[in-house]
mmCIF file of C-alpha atoms in Angstrom:
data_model
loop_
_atom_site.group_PDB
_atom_site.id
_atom_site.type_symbol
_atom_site.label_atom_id
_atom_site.label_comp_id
_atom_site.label_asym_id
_atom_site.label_seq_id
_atom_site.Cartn_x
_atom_site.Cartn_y
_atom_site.Cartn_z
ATOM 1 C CA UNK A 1321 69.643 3.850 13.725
ATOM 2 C CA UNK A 1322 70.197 3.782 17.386
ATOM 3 C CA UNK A 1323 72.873 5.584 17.286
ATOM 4 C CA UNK A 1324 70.994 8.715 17.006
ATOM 5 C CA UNK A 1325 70.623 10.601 19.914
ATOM 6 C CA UNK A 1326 67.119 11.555 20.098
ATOM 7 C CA UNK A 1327 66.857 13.364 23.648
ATOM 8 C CA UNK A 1328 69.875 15.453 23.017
ATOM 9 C CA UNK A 1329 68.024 16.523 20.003
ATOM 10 C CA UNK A 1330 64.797 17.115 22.452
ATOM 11 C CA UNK A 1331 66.796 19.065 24.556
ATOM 12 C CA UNK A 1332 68.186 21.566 21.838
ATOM 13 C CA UNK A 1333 65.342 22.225 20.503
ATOM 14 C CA UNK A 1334 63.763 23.293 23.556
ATOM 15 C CA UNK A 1335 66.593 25.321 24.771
ATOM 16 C CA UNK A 1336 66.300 27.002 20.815
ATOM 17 C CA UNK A 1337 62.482 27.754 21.361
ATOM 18 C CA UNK A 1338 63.038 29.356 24.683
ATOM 19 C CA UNK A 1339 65.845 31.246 23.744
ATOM 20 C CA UNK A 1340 63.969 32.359 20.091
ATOM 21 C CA UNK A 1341 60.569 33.117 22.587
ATOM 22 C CA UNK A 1342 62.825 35.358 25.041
ATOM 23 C CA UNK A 1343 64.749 37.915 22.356
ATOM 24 C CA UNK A 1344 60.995 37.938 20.579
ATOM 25 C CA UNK A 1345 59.793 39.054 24.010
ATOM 26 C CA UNK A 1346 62.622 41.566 24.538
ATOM 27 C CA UNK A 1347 62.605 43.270 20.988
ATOM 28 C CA UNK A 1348 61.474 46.468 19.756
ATOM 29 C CA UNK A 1349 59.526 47.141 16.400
ATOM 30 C CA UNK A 1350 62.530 48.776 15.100
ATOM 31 C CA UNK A 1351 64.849 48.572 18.033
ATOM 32 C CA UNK A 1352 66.791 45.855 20.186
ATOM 33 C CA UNK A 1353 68.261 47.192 23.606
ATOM 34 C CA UNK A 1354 71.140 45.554 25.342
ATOM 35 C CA UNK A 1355 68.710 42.803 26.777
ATOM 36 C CA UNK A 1356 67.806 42.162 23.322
ATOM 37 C CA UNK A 1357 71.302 41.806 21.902
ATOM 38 C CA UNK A 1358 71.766 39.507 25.103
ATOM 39 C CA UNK A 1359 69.059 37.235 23.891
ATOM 40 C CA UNK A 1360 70.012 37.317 20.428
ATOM 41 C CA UNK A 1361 72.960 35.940 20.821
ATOM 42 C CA UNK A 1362 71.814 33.226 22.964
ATOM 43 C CA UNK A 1363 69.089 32.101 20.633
ATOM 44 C CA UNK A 1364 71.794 32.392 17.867
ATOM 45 C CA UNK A 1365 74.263 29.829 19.605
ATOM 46 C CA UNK A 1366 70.956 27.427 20.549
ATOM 47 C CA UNK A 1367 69.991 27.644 17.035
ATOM 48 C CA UNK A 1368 73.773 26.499 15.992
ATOM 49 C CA UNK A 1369 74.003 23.901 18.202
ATOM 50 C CA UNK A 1370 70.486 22.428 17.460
ATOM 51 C CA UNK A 1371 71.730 22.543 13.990
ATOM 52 C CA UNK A 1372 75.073 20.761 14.480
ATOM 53 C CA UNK A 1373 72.922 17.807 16.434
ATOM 54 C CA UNK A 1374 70.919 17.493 13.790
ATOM 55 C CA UNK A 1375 73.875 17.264 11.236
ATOM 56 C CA UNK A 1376 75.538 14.625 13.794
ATOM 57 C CA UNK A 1377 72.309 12.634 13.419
ATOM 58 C CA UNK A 1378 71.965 13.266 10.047
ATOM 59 C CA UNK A 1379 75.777 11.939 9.189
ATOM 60 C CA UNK A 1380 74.907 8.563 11.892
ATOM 61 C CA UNK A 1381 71.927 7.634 10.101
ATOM 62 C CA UNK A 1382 73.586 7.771 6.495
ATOM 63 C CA UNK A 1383 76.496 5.747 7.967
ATOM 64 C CA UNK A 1384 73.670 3.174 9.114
ATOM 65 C CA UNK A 1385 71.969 2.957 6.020
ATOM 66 C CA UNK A 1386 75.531 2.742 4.388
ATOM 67 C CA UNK A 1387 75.732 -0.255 6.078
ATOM 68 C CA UNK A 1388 72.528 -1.749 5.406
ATOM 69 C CA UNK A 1389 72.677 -0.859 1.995
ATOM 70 C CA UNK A 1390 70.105 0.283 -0.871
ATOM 71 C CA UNK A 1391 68.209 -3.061 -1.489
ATOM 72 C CA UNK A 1392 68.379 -4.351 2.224
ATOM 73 C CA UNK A 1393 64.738 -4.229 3.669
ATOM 74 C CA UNK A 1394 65.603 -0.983 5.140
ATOM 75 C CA UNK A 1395 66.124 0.906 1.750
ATOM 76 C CA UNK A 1396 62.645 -1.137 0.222
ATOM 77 C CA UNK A 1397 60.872 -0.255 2.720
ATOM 78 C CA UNK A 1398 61.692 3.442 3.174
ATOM 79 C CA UNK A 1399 61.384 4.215 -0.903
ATOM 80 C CA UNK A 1400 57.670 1.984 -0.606
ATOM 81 C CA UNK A 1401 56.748 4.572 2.311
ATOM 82 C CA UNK A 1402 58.288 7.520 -0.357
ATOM 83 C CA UNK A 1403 56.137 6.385 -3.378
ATOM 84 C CA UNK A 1404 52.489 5.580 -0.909
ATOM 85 C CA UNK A 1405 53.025 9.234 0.923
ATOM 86 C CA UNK A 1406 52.970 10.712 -2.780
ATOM 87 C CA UNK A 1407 50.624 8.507 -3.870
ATOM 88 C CA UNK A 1408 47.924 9.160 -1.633
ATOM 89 C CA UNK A 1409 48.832 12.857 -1.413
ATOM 90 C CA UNK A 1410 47.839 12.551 -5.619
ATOM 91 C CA UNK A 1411 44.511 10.589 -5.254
ATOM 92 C CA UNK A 1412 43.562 13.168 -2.481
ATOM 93 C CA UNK A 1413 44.305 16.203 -4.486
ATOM 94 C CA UNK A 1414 42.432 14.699 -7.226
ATOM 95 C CA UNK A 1415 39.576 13.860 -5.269
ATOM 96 C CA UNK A 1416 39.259 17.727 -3.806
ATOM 97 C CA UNK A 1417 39.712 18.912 -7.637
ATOM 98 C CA UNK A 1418 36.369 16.740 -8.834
ATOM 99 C CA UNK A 1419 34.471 17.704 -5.941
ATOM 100 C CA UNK A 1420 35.161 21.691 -6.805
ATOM 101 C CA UNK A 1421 34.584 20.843 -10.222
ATOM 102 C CA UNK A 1422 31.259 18.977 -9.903
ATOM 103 C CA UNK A 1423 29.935 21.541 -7.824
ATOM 104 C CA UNK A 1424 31.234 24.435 -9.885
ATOM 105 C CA UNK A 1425 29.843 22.434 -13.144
ATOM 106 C CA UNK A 1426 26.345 22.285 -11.555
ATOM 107 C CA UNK A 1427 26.084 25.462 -10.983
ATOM 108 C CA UNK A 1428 26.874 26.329 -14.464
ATOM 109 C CA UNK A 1429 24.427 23.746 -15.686
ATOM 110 C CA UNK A 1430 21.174 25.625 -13.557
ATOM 111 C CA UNK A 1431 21.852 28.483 -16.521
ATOM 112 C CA UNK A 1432 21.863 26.254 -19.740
ATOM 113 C CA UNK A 1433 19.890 24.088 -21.091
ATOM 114 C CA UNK A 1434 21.835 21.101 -20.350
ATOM 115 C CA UNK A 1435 20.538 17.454 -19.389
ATOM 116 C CA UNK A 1436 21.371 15.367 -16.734
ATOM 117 C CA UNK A 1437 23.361 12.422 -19.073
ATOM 118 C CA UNK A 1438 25.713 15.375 -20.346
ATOM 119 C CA UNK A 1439 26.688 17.004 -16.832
ATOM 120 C CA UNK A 1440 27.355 13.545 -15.697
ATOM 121 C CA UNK A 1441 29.270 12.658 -18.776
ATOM 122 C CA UNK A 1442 31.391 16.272 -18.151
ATOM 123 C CA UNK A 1443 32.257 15.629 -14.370
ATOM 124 C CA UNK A 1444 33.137 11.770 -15.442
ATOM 125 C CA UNK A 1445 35.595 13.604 -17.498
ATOM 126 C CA UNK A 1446 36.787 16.375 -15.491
ATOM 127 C CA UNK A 1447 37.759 13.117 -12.786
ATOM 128 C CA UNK A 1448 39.523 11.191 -15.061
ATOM 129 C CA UNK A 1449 41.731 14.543 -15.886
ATOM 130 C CA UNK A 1450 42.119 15.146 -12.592
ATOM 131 C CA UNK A 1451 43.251 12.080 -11.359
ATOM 132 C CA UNK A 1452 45.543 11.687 -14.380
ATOM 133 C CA UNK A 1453 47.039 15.180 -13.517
ATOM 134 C CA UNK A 1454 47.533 14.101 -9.720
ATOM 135 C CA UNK A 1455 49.013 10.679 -9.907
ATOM 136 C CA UNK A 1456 51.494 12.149 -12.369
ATOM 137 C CA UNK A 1457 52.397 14.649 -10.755
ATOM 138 C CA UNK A 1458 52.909 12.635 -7.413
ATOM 139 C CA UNK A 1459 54.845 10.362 -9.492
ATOM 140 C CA UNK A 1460 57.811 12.963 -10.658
ATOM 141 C CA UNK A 1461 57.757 14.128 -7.286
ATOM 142 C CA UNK A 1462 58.479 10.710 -6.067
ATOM 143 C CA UNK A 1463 61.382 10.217 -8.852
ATOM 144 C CA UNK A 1464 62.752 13.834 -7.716
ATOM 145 C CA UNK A 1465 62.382 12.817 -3.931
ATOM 146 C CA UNK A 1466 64.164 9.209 -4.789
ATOM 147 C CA UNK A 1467 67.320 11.241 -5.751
ATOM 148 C CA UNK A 1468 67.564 12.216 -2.217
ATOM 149 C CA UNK A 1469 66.782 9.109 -0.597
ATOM 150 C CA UNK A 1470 69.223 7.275 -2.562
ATOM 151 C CA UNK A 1471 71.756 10.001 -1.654
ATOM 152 C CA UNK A 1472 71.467 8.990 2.101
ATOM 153 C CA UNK A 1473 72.897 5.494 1.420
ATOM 154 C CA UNK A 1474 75.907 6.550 0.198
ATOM 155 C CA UNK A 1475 75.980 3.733 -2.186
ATOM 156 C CA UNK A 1476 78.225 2.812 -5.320
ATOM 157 C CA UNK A 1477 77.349 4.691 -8.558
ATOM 158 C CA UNK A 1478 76.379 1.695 -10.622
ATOM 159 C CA UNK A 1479 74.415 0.312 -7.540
ATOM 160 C CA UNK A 1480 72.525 3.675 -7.262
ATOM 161 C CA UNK A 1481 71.441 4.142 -11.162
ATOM 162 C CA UNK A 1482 70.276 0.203 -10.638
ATOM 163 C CA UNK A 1483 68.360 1.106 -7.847
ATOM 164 C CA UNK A 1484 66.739 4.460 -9.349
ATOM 165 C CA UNK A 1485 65.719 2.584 -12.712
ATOM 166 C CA UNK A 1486 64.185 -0.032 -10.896
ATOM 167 C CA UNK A 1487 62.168 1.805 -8.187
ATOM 168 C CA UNK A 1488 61.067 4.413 -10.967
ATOM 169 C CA UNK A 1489 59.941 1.662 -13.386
ATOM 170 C CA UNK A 1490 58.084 0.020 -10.705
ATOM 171 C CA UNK A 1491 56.315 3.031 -9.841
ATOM 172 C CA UNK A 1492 55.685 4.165 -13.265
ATOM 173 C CA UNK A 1493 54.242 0.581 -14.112
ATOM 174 C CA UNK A 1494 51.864 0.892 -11.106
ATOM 175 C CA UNK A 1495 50.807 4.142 -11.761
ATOM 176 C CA UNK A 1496 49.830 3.608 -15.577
ATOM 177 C CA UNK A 1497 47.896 0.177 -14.508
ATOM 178 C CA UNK A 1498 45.682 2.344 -11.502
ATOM 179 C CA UNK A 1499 44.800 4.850 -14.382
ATOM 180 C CA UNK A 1500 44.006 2.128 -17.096
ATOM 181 C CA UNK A 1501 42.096 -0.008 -14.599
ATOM 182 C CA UNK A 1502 40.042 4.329 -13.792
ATOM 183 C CA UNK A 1503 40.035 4.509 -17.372
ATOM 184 C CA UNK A 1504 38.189 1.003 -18.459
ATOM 185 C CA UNK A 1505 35.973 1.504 -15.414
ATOM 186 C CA UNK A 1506 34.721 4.884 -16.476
ATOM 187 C CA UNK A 1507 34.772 2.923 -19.906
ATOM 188 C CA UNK A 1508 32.593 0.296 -19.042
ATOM 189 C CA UNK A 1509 30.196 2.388 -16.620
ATOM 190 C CA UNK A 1510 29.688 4.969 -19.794
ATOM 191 C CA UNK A 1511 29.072 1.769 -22.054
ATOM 192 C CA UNK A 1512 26.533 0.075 -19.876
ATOM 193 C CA UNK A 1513 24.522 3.398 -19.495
ATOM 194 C CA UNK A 1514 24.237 3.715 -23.126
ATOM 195 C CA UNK A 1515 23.049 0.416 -23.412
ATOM 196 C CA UNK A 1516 20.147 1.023 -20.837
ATOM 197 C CA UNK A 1517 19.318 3.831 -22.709
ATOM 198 C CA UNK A 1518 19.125 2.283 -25.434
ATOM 199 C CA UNK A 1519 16.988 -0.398 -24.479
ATOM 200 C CA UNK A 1520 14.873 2.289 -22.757
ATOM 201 C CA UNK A 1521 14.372 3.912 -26.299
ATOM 202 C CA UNK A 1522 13.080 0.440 -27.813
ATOM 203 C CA UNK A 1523 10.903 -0.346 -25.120
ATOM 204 C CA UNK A 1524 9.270 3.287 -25.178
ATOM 205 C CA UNK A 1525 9.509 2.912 -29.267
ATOM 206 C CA UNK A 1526 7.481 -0.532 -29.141
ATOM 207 C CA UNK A 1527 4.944 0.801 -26.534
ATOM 208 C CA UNK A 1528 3.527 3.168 -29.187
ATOM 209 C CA UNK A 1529 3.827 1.534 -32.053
ATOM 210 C CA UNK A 1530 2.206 -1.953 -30.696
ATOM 211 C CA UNK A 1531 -1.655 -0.992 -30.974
ATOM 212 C CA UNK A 1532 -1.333 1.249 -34.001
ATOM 213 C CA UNK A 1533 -0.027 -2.225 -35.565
ATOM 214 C CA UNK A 1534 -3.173 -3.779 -34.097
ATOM 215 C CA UNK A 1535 -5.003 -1.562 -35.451
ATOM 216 C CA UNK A 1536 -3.711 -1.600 -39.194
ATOM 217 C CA UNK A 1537 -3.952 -5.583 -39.106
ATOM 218 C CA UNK A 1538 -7.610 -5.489 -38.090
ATOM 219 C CA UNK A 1539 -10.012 -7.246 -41.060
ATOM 220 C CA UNK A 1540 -12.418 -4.878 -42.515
ATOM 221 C CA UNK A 1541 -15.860 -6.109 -43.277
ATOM 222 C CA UNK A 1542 -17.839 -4.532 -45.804
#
């Protein structure tokens, strides 16, 4: 990896952003004067040669991680950075989603007649959907993206369908245990809740029948 050469890089791509900032400065809305060509064709060569360092680097780095190979600590470590980018990326969109929905659920709710149990109920829901729909989604992305990544390492083709399976089943695995763990969580929060209410209801229940049943077991005298 040390191969690459990072300040020539630098160095193009400064020379491309003057170049692109000078023919911007020189042309017309609908017309580029011989200054204007002038630049043009300067930025046009930086942007070439910026692109051919970039391909150089490019073709150094894949040799490297040739080298190193797939399942060195190098290839783990890069795919692990892959799969926790998208990850996070999913949990965040998820958590914007609910907190949209929630908001755009209670103001639905101050028009109907709607108690407090069922809105929470609805936007316990709506978060479970959402973060279903984002890890998922995060997680093709990541088995698209791992394509590419493997690509880099140049490596044999039974060594690279090894590789894929494995990284893909891992991720899959860990993704379907973080939404069964969300799952029996919102599980067991919705089943403890019911069970306070519940005991709510027999407590308010025995408060009014108790002294009618004092009442009815009173002795008359006659």
């Amino acid at each position: 990896m040390a191969s690459i050469d990072v300040e020539s890089e630098y160095a193009a791509s400064s020379r491309y952003a003057m170049a692109l900032a000078n023919y911007r400065a020189t042309k017309g809305w609908f017309t580029c004067d011989g200054t204007c060509q002038r630049n043009k064709i300067r930025m046009e060569q930086a942007m070439r040669d910026l692109e051919n360092i970039r391909r150089e680097g490019h073709e150094r780095m894949s040799k490297a991680r040739s080298v190193a190979g797939l399942f060195s600590e190098l290839g783990v470590e890069e795919v692990q950075d892959s799969f926790w980018s998208y990850f996070n990326a999913g949990k965040q969109f998820a958590k914007r989603q609910s907190m949209w929905d929630a908001m755009f659920m209670g103001i639905r709710r101050m028009g109907r007649d709607e108690s407090m149990i069922e809105y929470a109920l609805k936007v316990l829901l709506q978060v479970l959907i959402n973060f279903s729909m984002g890890l998922i989604m995060a997680l093709f992305i990541f088995m698209f993206g791992l394509y590419s990544i493997i690509k880099t390492y140049q490596p044999n083709p039974l060594t690279a369908v090894l590789f894929f399976i494995s990284a893909a089943c891992a991720a899959f695995a860990f993704v379907t245990t973080y939404l069964l763990l969300l799952y029996g969580a919102a599980g067991g929060a919705v089943y403890g809740a019911a069970k306070l209410a519940e005991s709510q209801l027999r407590l308010q229940a025995a408060g009014r029948g108790g002294p009618q049943q004092r009442v009815y077991n009173h002795p008359h005298h006659n």
